[in-house]
Coordinates of C-alpha atoms (C1' of nucleotides) in Angstrom, one line a residue:
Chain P
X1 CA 0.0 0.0 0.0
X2 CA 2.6 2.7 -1.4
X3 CA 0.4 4.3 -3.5
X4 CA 1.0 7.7 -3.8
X5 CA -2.0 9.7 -1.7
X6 CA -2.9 13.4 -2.9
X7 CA -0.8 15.9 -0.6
X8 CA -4.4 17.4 1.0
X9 CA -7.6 14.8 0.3
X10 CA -11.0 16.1 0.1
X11 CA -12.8 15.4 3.7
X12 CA -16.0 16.6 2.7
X13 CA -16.2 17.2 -1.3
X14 CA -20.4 18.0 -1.4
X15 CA -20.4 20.7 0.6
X16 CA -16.5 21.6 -0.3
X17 CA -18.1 21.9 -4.1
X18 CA -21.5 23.5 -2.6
X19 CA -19.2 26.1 -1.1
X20 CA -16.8 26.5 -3.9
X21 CA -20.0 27.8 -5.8
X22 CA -21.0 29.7 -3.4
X23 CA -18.2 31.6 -3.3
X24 CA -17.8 32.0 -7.1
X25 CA -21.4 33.0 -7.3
X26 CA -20.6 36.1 -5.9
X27 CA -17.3 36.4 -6.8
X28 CA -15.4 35.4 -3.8
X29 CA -12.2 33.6 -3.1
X30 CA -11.4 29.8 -2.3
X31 CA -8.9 30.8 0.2
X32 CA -6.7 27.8 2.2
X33 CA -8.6 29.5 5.2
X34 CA -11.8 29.0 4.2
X35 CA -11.2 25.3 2.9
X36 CA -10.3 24.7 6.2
X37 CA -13.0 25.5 8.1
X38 CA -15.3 24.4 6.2
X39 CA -13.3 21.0 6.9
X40 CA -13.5 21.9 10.7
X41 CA -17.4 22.5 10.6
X42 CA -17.9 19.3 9.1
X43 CA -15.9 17.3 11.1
X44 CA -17.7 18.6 14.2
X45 CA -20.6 16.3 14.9
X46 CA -21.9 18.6 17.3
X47 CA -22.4 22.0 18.0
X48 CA -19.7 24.5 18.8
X49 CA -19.2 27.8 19.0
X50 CA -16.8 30.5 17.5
X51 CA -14.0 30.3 19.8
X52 CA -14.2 26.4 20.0
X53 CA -13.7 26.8 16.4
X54 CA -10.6 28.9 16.4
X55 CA -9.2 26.8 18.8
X56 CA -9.7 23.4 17.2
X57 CA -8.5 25.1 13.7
X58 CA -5.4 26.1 15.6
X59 CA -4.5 22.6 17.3
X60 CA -4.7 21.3 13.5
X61 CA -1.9 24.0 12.7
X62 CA -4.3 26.3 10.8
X63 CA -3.0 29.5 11.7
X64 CA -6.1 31.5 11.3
X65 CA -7.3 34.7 13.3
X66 CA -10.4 34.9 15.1
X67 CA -11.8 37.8 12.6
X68 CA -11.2 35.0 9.8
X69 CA -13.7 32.0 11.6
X70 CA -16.1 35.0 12.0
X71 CA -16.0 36.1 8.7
X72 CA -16.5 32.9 7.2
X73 CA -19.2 31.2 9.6
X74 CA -21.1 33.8 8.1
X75 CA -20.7 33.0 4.6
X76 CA -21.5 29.4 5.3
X77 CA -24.5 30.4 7.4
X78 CA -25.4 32.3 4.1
X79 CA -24.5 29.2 2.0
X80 CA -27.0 27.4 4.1
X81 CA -24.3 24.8 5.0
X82 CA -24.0 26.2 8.8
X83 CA -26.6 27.3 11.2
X84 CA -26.4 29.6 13.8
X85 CA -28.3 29.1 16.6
X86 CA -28.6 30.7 20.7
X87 CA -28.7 28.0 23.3
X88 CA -29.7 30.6 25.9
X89 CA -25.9 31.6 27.0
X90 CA -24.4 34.9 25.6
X91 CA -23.1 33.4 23.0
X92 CA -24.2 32.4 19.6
X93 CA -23.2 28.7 18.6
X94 CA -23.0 26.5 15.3
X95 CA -23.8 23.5 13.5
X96 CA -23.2 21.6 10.8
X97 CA -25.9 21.4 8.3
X98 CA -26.2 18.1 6.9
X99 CA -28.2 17.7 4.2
X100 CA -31.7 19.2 5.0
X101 CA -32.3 17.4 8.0
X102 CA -33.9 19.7 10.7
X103 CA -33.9 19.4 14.3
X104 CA -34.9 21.2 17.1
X105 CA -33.2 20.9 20.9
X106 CA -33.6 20.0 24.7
X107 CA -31.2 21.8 26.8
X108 CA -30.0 20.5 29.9
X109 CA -30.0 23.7 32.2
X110 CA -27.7 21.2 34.6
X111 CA -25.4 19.8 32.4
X112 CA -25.5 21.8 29.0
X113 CA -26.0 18.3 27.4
X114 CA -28.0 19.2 24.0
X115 CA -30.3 16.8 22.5
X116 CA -31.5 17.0 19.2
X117 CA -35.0 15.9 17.7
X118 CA -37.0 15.8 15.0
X119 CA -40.8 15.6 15.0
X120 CA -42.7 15.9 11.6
X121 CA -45.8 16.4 13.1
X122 CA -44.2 19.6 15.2
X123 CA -42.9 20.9 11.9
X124 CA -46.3 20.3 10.4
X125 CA -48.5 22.5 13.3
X126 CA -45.7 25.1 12.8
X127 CA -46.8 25.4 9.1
X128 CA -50.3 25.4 9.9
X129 CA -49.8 27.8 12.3
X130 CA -48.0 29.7 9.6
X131 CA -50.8 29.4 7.1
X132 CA -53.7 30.9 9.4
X133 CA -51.5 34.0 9.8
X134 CA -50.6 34.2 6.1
X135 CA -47.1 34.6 7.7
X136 CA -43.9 33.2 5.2
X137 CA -41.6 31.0 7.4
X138 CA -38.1 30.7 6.2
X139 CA -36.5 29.9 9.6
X140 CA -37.5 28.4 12.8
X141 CA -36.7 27.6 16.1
X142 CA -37.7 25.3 19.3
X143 CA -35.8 25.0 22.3
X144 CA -36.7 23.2 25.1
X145 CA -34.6 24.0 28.5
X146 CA -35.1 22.1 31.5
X147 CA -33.3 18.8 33.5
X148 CA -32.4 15.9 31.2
X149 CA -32.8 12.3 32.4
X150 CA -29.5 11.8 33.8
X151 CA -29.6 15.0 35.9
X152 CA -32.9 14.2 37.2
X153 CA -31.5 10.7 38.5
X154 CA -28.4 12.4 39.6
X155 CA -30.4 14.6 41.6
X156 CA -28.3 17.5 41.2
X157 CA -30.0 19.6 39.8
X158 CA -31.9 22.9 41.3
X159 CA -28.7 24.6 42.2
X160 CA -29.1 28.0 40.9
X161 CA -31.7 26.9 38.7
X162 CA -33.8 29.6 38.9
X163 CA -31.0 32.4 38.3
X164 CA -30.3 30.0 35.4
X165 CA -33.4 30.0 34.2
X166 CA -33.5 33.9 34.6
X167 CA -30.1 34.0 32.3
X168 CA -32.0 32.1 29.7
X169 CA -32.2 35.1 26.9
X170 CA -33.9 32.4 24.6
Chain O
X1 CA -64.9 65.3 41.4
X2 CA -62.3 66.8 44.0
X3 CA -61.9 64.6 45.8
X4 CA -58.5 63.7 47.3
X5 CA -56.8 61.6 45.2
X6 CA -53.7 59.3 47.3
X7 CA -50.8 61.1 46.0
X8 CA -49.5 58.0 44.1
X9 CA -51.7 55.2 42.3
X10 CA -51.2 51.3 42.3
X11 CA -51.1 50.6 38.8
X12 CA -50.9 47.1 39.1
X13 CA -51.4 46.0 42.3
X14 CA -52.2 42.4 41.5
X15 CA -48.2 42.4 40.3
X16 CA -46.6 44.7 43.0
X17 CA -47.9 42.7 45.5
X18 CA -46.7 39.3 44.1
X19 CA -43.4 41.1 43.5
X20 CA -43.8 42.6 47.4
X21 CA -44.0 39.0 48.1
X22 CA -41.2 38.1 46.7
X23 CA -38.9 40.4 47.8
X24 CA -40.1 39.9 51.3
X25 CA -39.0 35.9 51.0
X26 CA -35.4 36.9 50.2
X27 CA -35.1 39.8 52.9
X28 CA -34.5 42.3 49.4
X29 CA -36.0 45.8 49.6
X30 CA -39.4 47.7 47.9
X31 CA -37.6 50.5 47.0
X32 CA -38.9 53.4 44.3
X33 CA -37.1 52.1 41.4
X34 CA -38.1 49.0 41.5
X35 CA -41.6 49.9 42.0
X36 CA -41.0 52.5 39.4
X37 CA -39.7 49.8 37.3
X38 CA -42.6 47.3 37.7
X39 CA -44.9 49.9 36.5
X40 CA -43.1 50.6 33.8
X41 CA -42.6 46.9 32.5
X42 CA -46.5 46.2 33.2
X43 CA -47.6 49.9 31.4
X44 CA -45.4 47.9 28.1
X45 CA -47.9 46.6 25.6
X46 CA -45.2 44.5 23.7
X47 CA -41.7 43.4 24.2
X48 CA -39.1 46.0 25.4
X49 CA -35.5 45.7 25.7
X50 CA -33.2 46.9 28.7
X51 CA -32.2 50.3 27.0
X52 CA -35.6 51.2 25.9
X53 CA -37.0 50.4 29.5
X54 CA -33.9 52.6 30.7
X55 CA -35.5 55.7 28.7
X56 CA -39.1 55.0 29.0
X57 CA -38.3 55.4 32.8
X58 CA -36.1 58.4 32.3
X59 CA -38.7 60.4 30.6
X60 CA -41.0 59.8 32.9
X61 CA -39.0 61.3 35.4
X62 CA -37.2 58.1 37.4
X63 CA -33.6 59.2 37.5
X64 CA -32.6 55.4 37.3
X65 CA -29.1 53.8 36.1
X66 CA -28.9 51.0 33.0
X67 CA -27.7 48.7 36.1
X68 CA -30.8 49.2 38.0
X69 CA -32.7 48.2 35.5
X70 CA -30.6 45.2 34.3
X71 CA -30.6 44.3 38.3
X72 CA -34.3 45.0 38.7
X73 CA -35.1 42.8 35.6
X74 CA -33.4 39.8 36.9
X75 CA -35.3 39.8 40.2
X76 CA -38.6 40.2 37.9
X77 CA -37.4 37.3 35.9
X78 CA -36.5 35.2 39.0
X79 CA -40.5 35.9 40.2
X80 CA -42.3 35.1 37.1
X81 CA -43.5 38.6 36.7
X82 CA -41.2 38.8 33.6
X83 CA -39.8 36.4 30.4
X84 CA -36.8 37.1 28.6
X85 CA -36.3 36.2 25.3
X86 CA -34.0 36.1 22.3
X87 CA -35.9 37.5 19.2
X88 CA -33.1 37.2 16.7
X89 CA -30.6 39.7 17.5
X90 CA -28.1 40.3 19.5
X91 CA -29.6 42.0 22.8
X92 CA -32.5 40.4 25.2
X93 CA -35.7 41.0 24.9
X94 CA -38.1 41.2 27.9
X95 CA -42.2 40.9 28.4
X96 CA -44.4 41.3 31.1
X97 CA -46.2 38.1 31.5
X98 CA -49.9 38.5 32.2
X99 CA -51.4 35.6 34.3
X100 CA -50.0 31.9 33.3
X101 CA -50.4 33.1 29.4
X102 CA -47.6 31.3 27.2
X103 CA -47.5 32.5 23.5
X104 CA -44.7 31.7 21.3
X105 CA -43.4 34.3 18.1
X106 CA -44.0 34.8 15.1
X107 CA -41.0 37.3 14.2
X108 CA -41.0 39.0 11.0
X109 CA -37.5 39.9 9.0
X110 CA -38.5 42.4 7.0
X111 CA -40.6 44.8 9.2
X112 CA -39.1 43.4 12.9
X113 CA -43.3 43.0 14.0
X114 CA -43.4 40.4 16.5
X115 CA -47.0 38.2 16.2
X116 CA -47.7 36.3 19.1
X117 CA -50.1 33.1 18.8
X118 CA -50.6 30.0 21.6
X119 CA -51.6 26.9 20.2
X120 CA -52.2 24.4 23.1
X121 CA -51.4 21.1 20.8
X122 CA -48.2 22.8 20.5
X123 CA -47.5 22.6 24.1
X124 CA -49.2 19.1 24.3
X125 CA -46.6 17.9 21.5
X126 CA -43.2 19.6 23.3
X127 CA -44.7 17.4 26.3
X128 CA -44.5 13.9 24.2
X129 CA -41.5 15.0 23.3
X130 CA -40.8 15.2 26.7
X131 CA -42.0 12.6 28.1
X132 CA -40.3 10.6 25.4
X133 CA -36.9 11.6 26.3
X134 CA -37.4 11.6 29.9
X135 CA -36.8 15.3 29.8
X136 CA -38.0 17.4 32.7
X137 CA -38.9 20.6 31.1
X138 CA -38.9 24.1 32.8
X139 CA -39.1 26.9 30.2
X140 CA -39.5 26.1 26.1
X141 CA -39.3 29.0 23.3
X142 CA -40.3 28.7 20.2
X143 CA -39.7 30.8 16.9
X144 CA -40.6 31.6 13.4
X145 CA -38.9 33.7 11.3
X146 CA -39.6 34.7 8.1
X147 CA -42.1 37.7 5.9
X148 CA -45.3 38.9 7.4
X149 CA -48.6 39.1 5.9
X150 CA -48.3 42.9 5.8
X151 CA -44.5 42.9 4.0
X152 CA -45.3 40.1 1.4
X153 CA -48.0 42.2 0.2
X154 CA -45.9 45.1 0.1
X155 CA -43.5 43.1 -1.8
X156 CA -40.6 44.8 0.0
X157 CA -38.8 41.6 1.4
X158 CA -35.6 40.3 0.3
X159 CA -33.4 43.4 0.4
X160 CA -30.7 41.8 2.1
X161 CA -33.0 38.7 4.0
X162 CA -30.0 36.4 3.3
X163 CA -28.0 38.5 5.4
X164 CA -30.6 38.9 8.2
X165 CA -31.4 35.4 8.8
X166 CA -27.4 34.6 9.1
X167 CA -27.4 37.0 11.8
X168 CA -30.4 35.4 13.6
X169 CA -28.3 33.8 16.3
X170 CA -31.3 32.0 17.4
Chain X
dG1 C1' -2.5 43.4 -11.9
dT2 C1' -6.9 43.9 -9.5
dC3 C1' -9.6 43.1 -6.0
dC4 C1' -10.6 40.3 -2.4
dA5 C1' -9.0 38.2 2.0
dT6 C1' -6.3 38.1 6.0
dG7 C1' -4.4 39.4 10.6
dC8 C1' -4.0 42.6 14.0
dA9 C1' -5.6 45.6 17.1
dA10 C1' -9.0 48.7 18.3
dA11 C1' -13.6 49.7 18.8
dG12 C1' -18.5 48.3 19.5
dC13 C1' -22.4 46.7 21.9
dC14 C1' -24.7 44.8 25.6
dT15 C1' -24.3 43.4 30.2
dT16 C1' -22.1 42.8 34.7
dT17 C1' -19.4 44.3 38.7
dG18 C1' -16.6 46.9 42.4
dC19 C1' -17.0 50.5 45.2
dA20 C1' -18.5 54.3 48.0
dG21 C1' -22.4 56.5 49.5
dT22 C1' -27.6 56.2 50.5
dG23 C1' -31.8 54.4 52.2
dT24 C1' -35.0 50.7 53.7
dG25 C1' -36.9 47.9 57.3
Chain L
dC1 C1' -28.5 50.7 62.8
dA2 C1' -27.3 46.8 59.9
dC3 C1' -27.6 45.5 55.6
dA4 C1' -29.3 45.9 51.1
dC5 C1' -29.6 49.2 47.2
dT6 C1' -28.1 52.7 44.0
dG7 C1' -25.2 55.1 40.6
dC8 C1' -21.1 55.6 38.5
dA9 C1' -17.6 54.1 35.9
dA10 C1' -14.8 50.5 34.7
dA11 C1' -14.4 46.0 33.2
dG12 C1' -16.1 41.9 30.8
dG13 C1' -17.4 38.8 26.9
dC14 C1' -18.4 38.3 22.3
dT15 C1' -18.3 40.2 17.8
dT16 C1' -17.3 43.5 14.2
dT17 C1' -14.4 46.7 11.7
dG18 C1' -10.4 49.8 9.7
dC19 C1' -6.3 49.4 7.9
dA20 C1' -2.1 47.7 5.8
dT21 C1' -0.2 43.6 3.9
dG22 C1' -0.6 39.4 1.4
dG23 C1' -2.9 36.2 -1.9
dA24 C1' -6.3 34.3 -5.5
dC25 C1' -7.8 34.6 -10.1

DNA sequence: GTCCATGCAAAGCCTTTGCAGTGTG
DNA sequence: CACACTGCAAAGGCTTTGCATGGAC
């Protein structure tokens, strides 16, 4: 097995080439920084935020400034191949968008634990909802804080709940 | 009609006396600006932010500081009197919360209007959910973004609605 | 060669906090 | 009369931006 391997292989070539015409679509550039995060984002199964990001992209070597990840989460977010979401800290966070899967989230107010789900029939009031108000959804949203099943068996929780809850800003 | 009026109204006395309460139960003091504030927050029609709060209060006289408010609102929060929520950008957004009502938002991009609707088979379905995940839940927030009635009639949407729903951070 | 992209550092925005003085209970 | 509250100003965290240099096409 001494076959000669391409000095920097494709990790993720659909939404490398989904990007790549992004960015020619409006006449931007396929920068080395940009390939790479995009690579980072899609290597992350979860969510992260901005600094996370930068960090990770730096333990890989990347060299990249902060103003760089920013700069190009949003084009992603743009491209549709990112989301950007609150999870009721300060903070904005990221995901990976794969395919055109959509899931909302419980929050563990406890442990920060995120799980995702996906309920057709949630999606389905939402556009009904929608309809009666003749309102045009293009985005939308569902987060559900409280104390996931570990926590509650833990019994933990109820700390500073309350001033948790308070901080929520979701 | 002269007769005496009491030199200063209850406005809401249902709510200052919950929020008396609650104060009282942590040994924290009724002072003017918080009463000040209460009024003010329960006088709002619609949601408010911190800074608009801050000048409502100012022009009606109350000579109180950004961190009073920010202080005051947190209390508020902690007691139920007030929810704080994330409407897309990058600042809190507050709303008096009248009785046990829960509404969630429909949040238009082009014109900022904020619908509110409550759909109880909404609330019955986050339950399942719940229930199926074992997930004890405290607070839930739900969102819908996208054109109102009133703008896609208008036919002024999409100036730069790419742009604004990257910057949603919610 | 022309723009666009990058990094840096500074600024921005919203929010929180330390401190000294003031007021409530 | 103790302890909580206020205002101020400074700090804090996250994000954006201006500018000069470097890189893609």
């Amino acid at each position: 097995m001494t076959r000669t391997q391409p000095p920097r292989r494709q990790l993720h070539p659909e939404e490398q080439a989904r990007f790549e015409a992004f960015l020619r679509s409006r006449d931007l550039k396929c920068t080395d920084e940009r390939k790479a995060l995009l690579d980072a984002v899609f290597a992350s199964k979860h969510h992260f935020d901005a600094d996370s990001l930068h960090l990770a992209l730096r333990q890989k070597g990347n060299e990249i400034s902060r103003a760089t990840v920013y700069r190009t989460l949003d084009l992603l977010v743009q491209c549709g191949l990112v989301r950007k979401q609150s999870l009721g800290d300060q903070h904005a966070h990221y995901e990976a968008v794969h395919g055109d899967e959509h899931h909302d989230h419980l929050i563990c107010l406890n442990c920060d634990t995120v799980i995702e789900f996906f309920k057709p029939d949630l999606e389905a009031m939402q556009d009904s909802i929608c309809l009666e108000f003749k309102f045009k959804p293009l985005h939308h949203n569902l987060q559900i804080f409280g104390i996931c099943r570990a926590c509650q068996a833990k019994g933990t929780e109820g700390l500073d709940l309350a001033h948790r809850v308070s901080q929520l800003h979701a």
